[in-house]
Tab-separated table of C-alpha atoms in Angstrom:
chain	number	residue	atom	x	y	z
P	1	UNK	CA	0.000	0.177	-0.035
P	2	UNK	CA	1.214	3.552	-0.989
P	3	UNK	CA	1.719	5.634	2.553
P	4	UNK	CA	0.304	8.559	0.835
P	5	UNK	CA	-3.127	7.406	0.491
P	6	UNK	CA	-3.523	7.357	4.103
P	7	UNK	CA	-2.660	11.255	4.381
P	8	UNK	CA	-5.910	12.832	4.868
P	9	UNK	CA	-6.551	15.989	2.434
P	10	UNK	CA	-4.977	19.151	4.305
P	11	UNK	CA	-7.983	21.799	4.954
P	12	UNK	CA	-7.303	25.451	3.858
P	13	UNK	CA	-5.877	27.849	5.992
P	14	UNK	CA	-6.678	31.417	6.645
P	15	UNK	CA	-3.400	33.306	6.052
P	16	UNK	CA	0.044	32.065	4.835
P	17	UNK	CA	1.747	29.161	6.712
P	18	UNK	CA	4.662	31.356	7.592
P	19	UNK	CA	2.352	32.946	10.239
P	20	UNK	CA	1.546	29.755	11.769
P	21	UNK	CA	4.927	28.556	11.704
P	22	UNK	CA	6.360	31.589	13.762
P	23	UNK	CA	3.510	31.264	16.318
P	24	UNK	CA	4.133	27.568	16.446
P	25	UNK	CA	7.609	28.123	17.644
P	26	UNK	CA	7.256	30.777	19.875
P	27	UNK	CA	4.451	29.305	21.682
P	28	UNK	CA	6.327	26.075	21.957
P	29	UNK	CA	9.237	27.785	23.315
P	30	UNK	CA	7.136	29.039	26.254
P	31	UNK	CA	5.585	25.671	26.818
P	32	UNK	CA	8.845	23.760	26.999
P	33	UNK	CA	10.683	26.235	29.554
P	34	UNK	CA	7.715	25.602	31.567
P	35	UNK	CA	7.710	21.961	31.136
P	36	UNK	CA	11.327	21.809	32.141
P	37	UNK	CA	10.976	23.550	35.283
P	38	UNK	CA	7.931	21.046	36.141
P	39	UNK	CA	9.808	18.026	35.424
P	40	UNK	CA	13.402	19.573	36.549
P	41	UNK	CA	12.028	20.923	39.935
P	42	UNK	CA	10.368	17.374	40.542
P	43	UNK	CA	13.710	15.574	40.166
P	44	UNK	CA	15.801	17.981	42.175
P	45	UNK	CA	13.113	17.872	44.869
P	46	UNK	CA	12.900	13.837	45.239
P	47	UNK	CA	16.790	14.136	45.020
P	48	UNK	CA	16.789	16.242	48.043
P	49	UNK	CA	14.911	13.781	50.188
P	50	UNK	CA	17.747	11.330	49.861
P	51	UNK	CA	20.201	13.956	51.330
P	52	UNK	CA	20.699	15.170	54.837
P	53	UNK	CA	19.165	18.665	55.326
P	54	UNK	CA	17.323	18.161	51.668
P	55	UNK	CA	14.157	19.534	52.816
P	56	UNK	CA	15.782	23.061	52.852
P	57	UNK	CA	15.524	22.621	49.040
P	58	UNK	CA	12.755	20.277	48.638
P	59	UNK	CA	10.150	22.298	50.350
P	60	UNK	CA	10.585	25.378	48.690
P	61	UNK	CA	10.166	23.580	45.394
P	62	UNK	CA	7.162	21.901	46.479
P	63	UNK	CA	5.342	25.177	46.655
P	64	UNK	CA	6.085	26.069	43.263
P	65	UNK	CA	5.311	22.652	41.439
P	66	UNK	CA	1.364	22.777	41.065
P	67	UNK	CA	1.386	26.157	39.615
P	68	UNK	CA	4.108	25.317	37.223
P	69	UNK	CA	2.528	22.256	35.738
P	70	UNK	CA	-0.773	24.223	35.426
P	71	UNK	CA	1.353	26.744	33.545
P	72	UNK	CA	2.745	24.056	31.616
P	73	UNK	CA	-0.469	22.476	30.499
P	74	UNK	CA	-2.033	25.936	29.481
P	75	UNK	CA	0.988	26.856	27.537
P	76	UNK	CA	0.670	23.818	25.953
P	77	UNK	CA	-2.372	24.324	24.307
P	78	UNK	CA	-1.628	27.033	21.858
P	79	UNK	CA	1.581	25.202	20.070
P	80	UNK	CA	-0.670	22.191	19.859
P	81	UNK	CA	-3.367	24.200	18.064
P	82	UNK	CA	-0.821	25.848	15.690
P	83	UNK	CA	0.376	22.213	15.096
P	84	UNK	CA	-2.958	21.204	14.101
P	85	UNK	CA	-3.524	24.112	11.988
P	86	UNK	CA	-0.611	23.450	9.571
P	87	UNK	CA	0.121	19.800	10.077
P	88	UNK	CA	-3.217	18.401	11.241
P	89	UNK	CA	-3.763	15.802	8.647
P	90	UNK	CA	-0.291	14.237	10.434
P	91	UNK	CA	-0.834	15.092	13.710
P	92	UNK	CA	-4.572	13.934	14.145
P	93	UNK	CA	-3.705	10.844	12.190
P	94	UNK	CA	-0.818	10.007	14.480
P	95	UNK	CA	-3.044	10.527	17.533
P	96	UNK	CA	-5.850	8.317	16.289
P	97	UNK	CA	-3.238	5.469	15.531
P	98	UNK	CA	-2.041	5.626	18.954
P	99	UNK	CA	-5.643	6.286	20.688
P	100	UNK	CA	-5.576	4.009	23.554
P	101	UNK	CA	-2.225	5.296	24.635
P	102	UNK	CA	-3.296	8.830	23.918
P	103	UNK	CA	-6.717	9.040	25.871
P	104	UNK	CA	-4.780	7.558	28.987
P	105	UNK	CA	-2.906	10.858	29.259
P	106	UNK	CA	-5.896	12.659	30.602
P	107	UNK	CA	-6.503	10.342	33.584
P	108	UNK	CA	-2.834	10.369	34.138
P	109	UNK	CA	-2.335	13.952	33.933
P	110	UNK	CA	-5.138	14.396	36.814
P	111	UNK	CA	-3.461	12.013	38.851
P	112	UNK	CA	-0.055	13.655	38.625
P	113	UNK	CA	-1.401	17.322	39.018
P	114	UNK	CA	-3.516	16.291	42.097
P	115	UNK	CA	-0.412	14.440	43.273
P	116	UNK	CA	1.717	17.510	43.467
P	117	UNK	CA	-1.048	19.321	45.138
P	118	UNK	CA	-1.290	16.628	48.007
P	119	UNK	CA	2.594	16.750	48.122
P	120	UNK	CA	2.734	20.594	48.846
P	121	UNK	CA	-0.487	20.758	51.101
P	122	UNK	CA	0.160	17.421	53.070
P	123	UNK	CA	4.048	17.864	52.936
P	124	UNK	CA	4.724	17.456	56.641
P	125	UNK	CA	1.768	15.285	57.329
P	126	UNK	CA	2.727	12.697	54.747
P	127	UNK	CA	6.205	12.025	56.132
P	128	UNK	CA	8.226	9.555	54.480
P	129	UNK	CA	5.113	8.718	52.124
P	130	UNK	CA	5.947	12.232	50.223
P	131	UNK	CA	8.846	10.761	48.505
P	132	UNK	CA	6.286	8.044	47.145
P	133	UNK	CA	3.925	10.952	46.260
P	134	UNK	CA	6.597	13.108	44.474
P	135	UNK	CA	8.203	9.733	42.616
P	136	UNK	CA	4.401	9.059	41.323
P	137	UNK	CA	3.732	12.256	40.023
P	138	UNK	CA	7.253	12.525	38.244
P	139	UNK	CA	6.916	8.903	36.732
P	140	UNK	CA	3.770	9.999	35.185
P	141	UNK	CA	5.231	13.349	33.574
P	142	UNK	CA	7.909	11.392	32.386
P	143	UNK	CA	5.547	8.815	30.719
P	144	UNK	CA	3.162	11.523	29.534
P	145	UNK	CA	6.745	13.321	27.750
P	146	UNK	CA	7.141	9.904	26.229
P	147	UNK	CA	3.826	9.626	24.717
P	148	UNK	CA	4.103	13.016	23.222
P	149	UNK	CA	7.632	12.061	21.895
P	150	UNK	CA	6.104	9.111	20.041
P	151	UNK	CA	2.869	11.420	18.931
P	152	UNK	CA	5.231	13.836	17.330
P	153	UNK	CA	7.356	11.435	15.485
P	154	UNK	CA	4.619	8.997	14.553
P	155	UNK	CA	3.280	12.088	12.902
P	156	UNK	CA	6.639	12.256	10.660
P	157	UNK	CA	6.623	8.814	9.463
P	158	UNK	CA	3.479	7.835	7.077
P	159	UNK	CA	5.306	5.084	6.113
P	160	UNK	CA	4.944	3.735	9.565
P	161	UNK	CA	1.293	3.967	9.733
P	162	UNK	CA	0.830	1.065	7.854
P	163	UNK	CA	1.748	-1.138	11.011
P	164	UNK	CA	-1.630	-0.401	12.264
P	165	UNK	CA	-3.424	-2.903	9.667
P	166	UNK	CA	-1.970	-5.957	11.324
P	167	UNK	CA	-1.668	-4.842	14.621
P	168	UNK	CA	-4.952	-3.177	15.289
P	169	UNK	CA	-6.293	-2.623	18.970
P	170	UNK	CA	-5.662	0.533	21.325
P	171	UNK	CA	-3.024	1.556	18.592
P	172	UNK	CA	0.595	1.242	18.860
P	173	UNK	CA	4.089	3.384	19.391
P	174	UNK	CA	6.677	4.405	17.322
P	175	UNK	CA	9.057	2.340	19.306
P	176	UNK	CA	11.365	1.410	16.457
P	177	UNK	CA	12.330	4.607	15.647
P	178	UNK	CA	15.761	5.067	16.512
P	179	UNK	CA	15.666	8.666	16.764
P	180	UNK	CA	12.848	8.590	19.285
P	181	UNK	CA	14.899	7.688	22.311
P	182	UNK	CA	17.861	10.330	22.274
P	183	UNK	CA	15.018	12.878	21.116
P	184	UNK	CA	13.099	12.356	24.503
P	185	UNK	CA	16.403	12.119	26.515
P	186	UNK	CA	17.515	15.352	25.083
P	187	UNK	CA	14.159	17.119	26.352
P	188	UNK	CA	14.223	15.192	29.423
P	189	UNK	CA	17.855	16.081	30.099
P	190	UNK	CA	17.186	19.675	29.494
P	191	UNK	CA	14.314	19.381	32.307
P	192	UNK	CA	17.240	18.675	34.868
P	193	UNK	CA	19.299	21.530	33.516
P	194	UNK	CA	16.571	24.215	33.658
P	195	UNK	CA	14.870	22.609	36.666
P	196	UNK	CA	18.496	23.466	38.318
P	197	UNK	CA	18.758	26.970	36.771
P	198	UNK	CA	15.143	27.525	38.174
P	199	UNK	CA	16.401	26.422	41.618
P	200	UNK	CA	19.388	28.673	41.161
P	201	UNK	CA	17.399	31.543	40.268
P	202	UNK	CA	15.091	31.340	43.325
P	203	UNK	CA	18.153	31.609	45.437
P	204	UNK	CA	19.806	34.136	43.265
P	205	UNK	CA	16.516	36.460	44.383
P	206	UNK	CA	16.610	35.269	47.988
P	207	UNK	CA	20.285	35.536	48.304
P	208	UNK	CA	20.418	32.028	49.082
P	209	UNK	CA	24.082	30.969	48.027
P	210	UNK	CA	23.736	27.334	48.793
P	211	UNK	CA	20.632	27.121	46.476
P	212	UNK	CA	22.517	28.946	43.923
P	213	UNK	CA	25.344	26.564	44.162
P	214	UNK	CA	22.940	23.637	44.159
P	215	UNK	CA	21.055	24.626	41.116
P	216	UNK	CA	24.019	25.742	39.116
P	217	UNK	CA	25.682	22.261	39.748
P	218	UNK	CA	22.621	20.702	38.291
P	219	UNK	CA	22.471	23.195	35.278
P	220	UNK	CA	26.261	22.661	34.441
P	221	UNK	CA	26.246	18.744	34.688
P	222	UNK	CA	23.117	18.231	32.834
P	223	UNK	CA	23.983	20.617	30.188
P	224	UNK	CA	27.216	18.831	29.722
P	225	UNK	CA	25.420	15.218	29.302
P	226	UNK	CA	22.729	16.868	27.093
P	227	UNK	CA	25.294	18.055	24.743
P	228	UNK	CA	26.471	14.465	24.153
P	229	UNK	CA	22.660	13.567	23.823
P	230	UNK	CA	22.122	15.988	21.435
P	231	UNK	CA	25.235	14.473	19.305
P	232	UNK	CA	23.209	11.038	19.648
P	233	UNK	CA	19.934	12.648	18.718
P	234	UNK	CA	21.947	14.007	15.752
P	235	UNK	CA	23.422	11.010	14.541
P	236	UNK	CA	20.257	8.966	14.743
P	237	UNK	CA	18.455	11.004	12.236
P	238	UNK	CA	17.491	9.692	8.851
P	239	UNK	CA	20.040	10.354	6.343
P	240	UNK	CA	18.551	12.786	4.080
P	241	UNK	CA	17.774	14.966	7.482
P	242	UNK	CA	21.092	14.575	8.722
P	243	UNK	CA	22.610	15.818	5.550
P	244	UNK	CA	20.252	19.071	5.711
P	245	UNK	CA	21.906	19.812	8.850
P	246	UNK	CA	25.400	19.040	7.697
P	247	UNK	CA	25.366	22.011	5.218
P	248	UNK	CA	22.515	20.383	2.653
P	249	UNK	CA	20.367	23.554	3.846
P	250	UNK	CA	22.474	26.271	4.928
P	251	UNK	CA	20.240	28.347	7.092
P	252	UNK	CA	19.134	25.074	9.109
P	253	UNK	CA	22.913	24.550	9.406
P	254	UNK	CA	23.513	27.999	10.921
P	255	UNK	CA	20.694	27.772	13.132
P	256	UNK	CA	21.899	24.443	14.781
P	257	UNK	CA	25.643	25.628	14.848
P	258	UNK	CA	24.196	28.590	16.557
P	259	UNK	CA	22.350	26.643	18.740
P	260	UNK	CA	25.352	24.277	19.857
P	261	UNK	CA	27.323	27.759	20.577
P	262	UNK	CA	25.010	29.149	22.812
P	263	UNK	CA	24.876	25.753	24.522
P	264	UNK	CA	28.850	26.018	25.077
P	265	UNK	CA	27.897	29.281	26.812
P	266	UNK	CA	25.534	27.663	29.226
P	267	UNK	CA	28.230	25.514	30.445
P	268	UNK	CA	30.657	28.610	30.842
P	269	UNK	CA	28.049	30.606	32.971
P	270	UNK	CA	27.193	27.413	34.973
P	271	UNK	CA	30.725	26.899	35.716
P	272	UNK	CA	31.027	30.688	36.897
P	273	UNK	CA	27.672	30.043	38.935
P	274	UNK	CA	25.862	33.145	37.024
P	275	UNK	CA	22.329	32.179	37.056
P	276	UNK	CA	21.035	35.599	35.820
P	277	UNK	CA	23.458	35.339	32.513
P	278	UNK	CA	22.886	31.578	32.039
P	279	UNK	CA	18.800	32.223	31.835
P	280	UNK	CA	19.502	34.786	29.151
P	281	UNK	CA	21.483	32.391	27.207
P	282	UNK	CA	19.176	29.455	28.218
P	283	UNK	CA	16.208	31.139	26.505
P	284	UNK	CA	18.131	31.975	23.442
P	285	UNK	CA	19.182	28.546	23.125
P	286	UNK	CA	15.662	26.957	23.365
P	287	UNK	CA	14.609	29.556	20.581
P	288	UNK	CA	17.465	28.217	18.533
P	289	UNK	CA	16.700	24.442	19.071
P	290	UNK	CA	13.092	25.146	18.560
P	291	UNK	CA	13.918	26.408	15.198
P	292	UNK	CA	15.584	23.317	14.393
P	293	UNK	CA	13.070	20.987	15.655
P	294	UNK	CA	10.679	22.881	13.579
P	295	UNK	CA	13.283	22.374	10.462
P	296	UNK	CA	13.499	18.748	11.146
P	297	UNK	CA	9.742	18.203	10.880
P	298	UNK	CA	9.933	20.351	7.798
P	299	UNK	CA	12.944	17.891	6.224
P	300	UNK	CA	11.013	14.751	7.582
P	301	UNK	CA	7.563	15.673	5.875
P	302	UNK	CA	9.605	16.902	2.489
P	303	UNK	CA	8.481	13.925	0.499
P	304	UNK	CA	4.809	14.197	1.772
P	305	UNK	CA	4.007	17.577	2.173
P	306	UNK	CA	5.129	21.303	2.085
P	307	UNK	CA	3.618	24.224	4.159
P	308	UNK	CA	3.789	26.745	1.209
P	309	UNK	CA	1.405	24.018	-0.773
P	310	UNK	CA	-1.582	24.628	1.780
P	311	UNK	CA	-4.590	26.630	0.314
P	312	UNK	CA	-4.874	30.203	1.817
P	313	UNK	CA	-8.116	31.675	1.877
P	314	UNK	CA	-6.822	35.021	2.785
P	315	UNK	CA	-8.977	35.716	5.680
P	316	UNK	CA	-6.608	38.004	8.103
P	317	UNK	CA	-9.393	38.906	10.542
P	318	UNK	CA	-9.026	36.224	13.089
P	319	UNK	CA	-5.384	36.234	12.762
P	320	UNK	CA	-5.643	40.312	13.950
P	321	UNK	CA	-8.088	39.571	16.609
P	322	UNK	CA	-5.782	36.894	17.859
P	323	UNK	CA	-2.763	39.176	17.719
P	324	UNK	CA	-5.177	42.110	19.163
P	325	UNK	CA	-5.657	40.002	22.327
P	326	UNK	CA	-2.307	38.471	22.501
P	327	UNK	CA	-1.020	42.203	22.940
P	328	UNK	CA	-3.692	42.946	25.379
P	329	UNK	CA	-3.225	39.597	27.185
P	330	UNK	CA	0.526	39.390	27.534
P	331	UNK	CA	1.047	42.397	30.041
P	332	UNK	CA	-1.997	41.011	32.266
P	333	UNK	CA	-0.326	37.625	32.256
P	334	UNK	CA	3.084	39.315	33.391
P	335	UNK	CA	1.358	41.198	36.184
P	336	UNK	CA	-0.320	38.121	37.373
P	337	UNK	CA	2.932	36.247	37.544
P	338	UNK	CA	4.479	39.158	39.346
P	339	UNK	CA	1.755	39.064	42.062
P	340	UNK	CA	2.199	35.798	42.307
P	341	UNK	CA	5.811	35.627	42.747
P	342	UNK	CA	5.495	38.424	45.331
P	343	UNK	CA	2.863	36.445	47.381
P	344	UNK	CA	5.202	33.323	47.151
P	345	UNK	CA	8.044	35.248	48.324
P	346	UNK	CA	6.330	36.829	51.062
P	347	UNK	CA	5.449	33.326	52.219
P	348	UNK	CA	8.976	32.469	52.036
P	349	UNK	CA	8.005	29.617	49.666
P	350	UNK	CA	10.082	31.438	46.692
């Protein structure tokens, strides 16, 4: 069977696909930073329970976790919607093919979310059981991340969709893709780095040198490991995509090299214990890597689809309305986050 016959017909889009590509990358950057903080903070807090005096680090982080996870979920809505606008025929198909696994995410996410609330509100009452509570929530978040990795890689491989026919049931995963494992680890190890940076920033603004030291140690070591994982990820790519990043597509190659250069600067600022400078370079690195990730998706789908080929209706009204409310909403969100952080600092949780 020809895999191209399984790809649904693309729907028209209101404006040029480049608009949605830019919005997809921008909103994904916001989502992935919050996701990194959520997962990384949970790992660091759990590790703190196995160290003498670790509660001094775990307890403050526990107060932030439910809020950070909520922000992660909310920030994930926009990039998912923009992805579906321009790649819906691929994303919807991969979601249906792994339907049973995908639907379980809803229940599992609720369990993880409320687990973090219990971990925070019942911190002292739980006693030693708080380790188990946090471990369960963390394990669920890691599993959900793996499900997302399966979905976003399965959508890139229409030839893999043929496996559904001899294996019908609740769905299947993209486990035979050699790139999925380094891809997944690349995000999860980055979570350790960003979680460490978040811890260090909280310590920096509280003048807690010990917290800065601990956070930057996590940040630096995880970044070093992630450089190696990133090389593994690159080498695991299919040859056509790999060659694109090796000079076949000059712009994509330059963006990748820029991302590697800023990653090296992350290590430098980490070794110097400079959390504010590291945060600036981290945001820039994540932006460059998000663009690289988008380029990779384009390279995978080139044999099947190009965004430029989507029919455009020329309806600019919805886009202008969205941009208007975005411009109005962002200052409101910034104000709410500022009020939240101020309240957390007053309570001593930050």
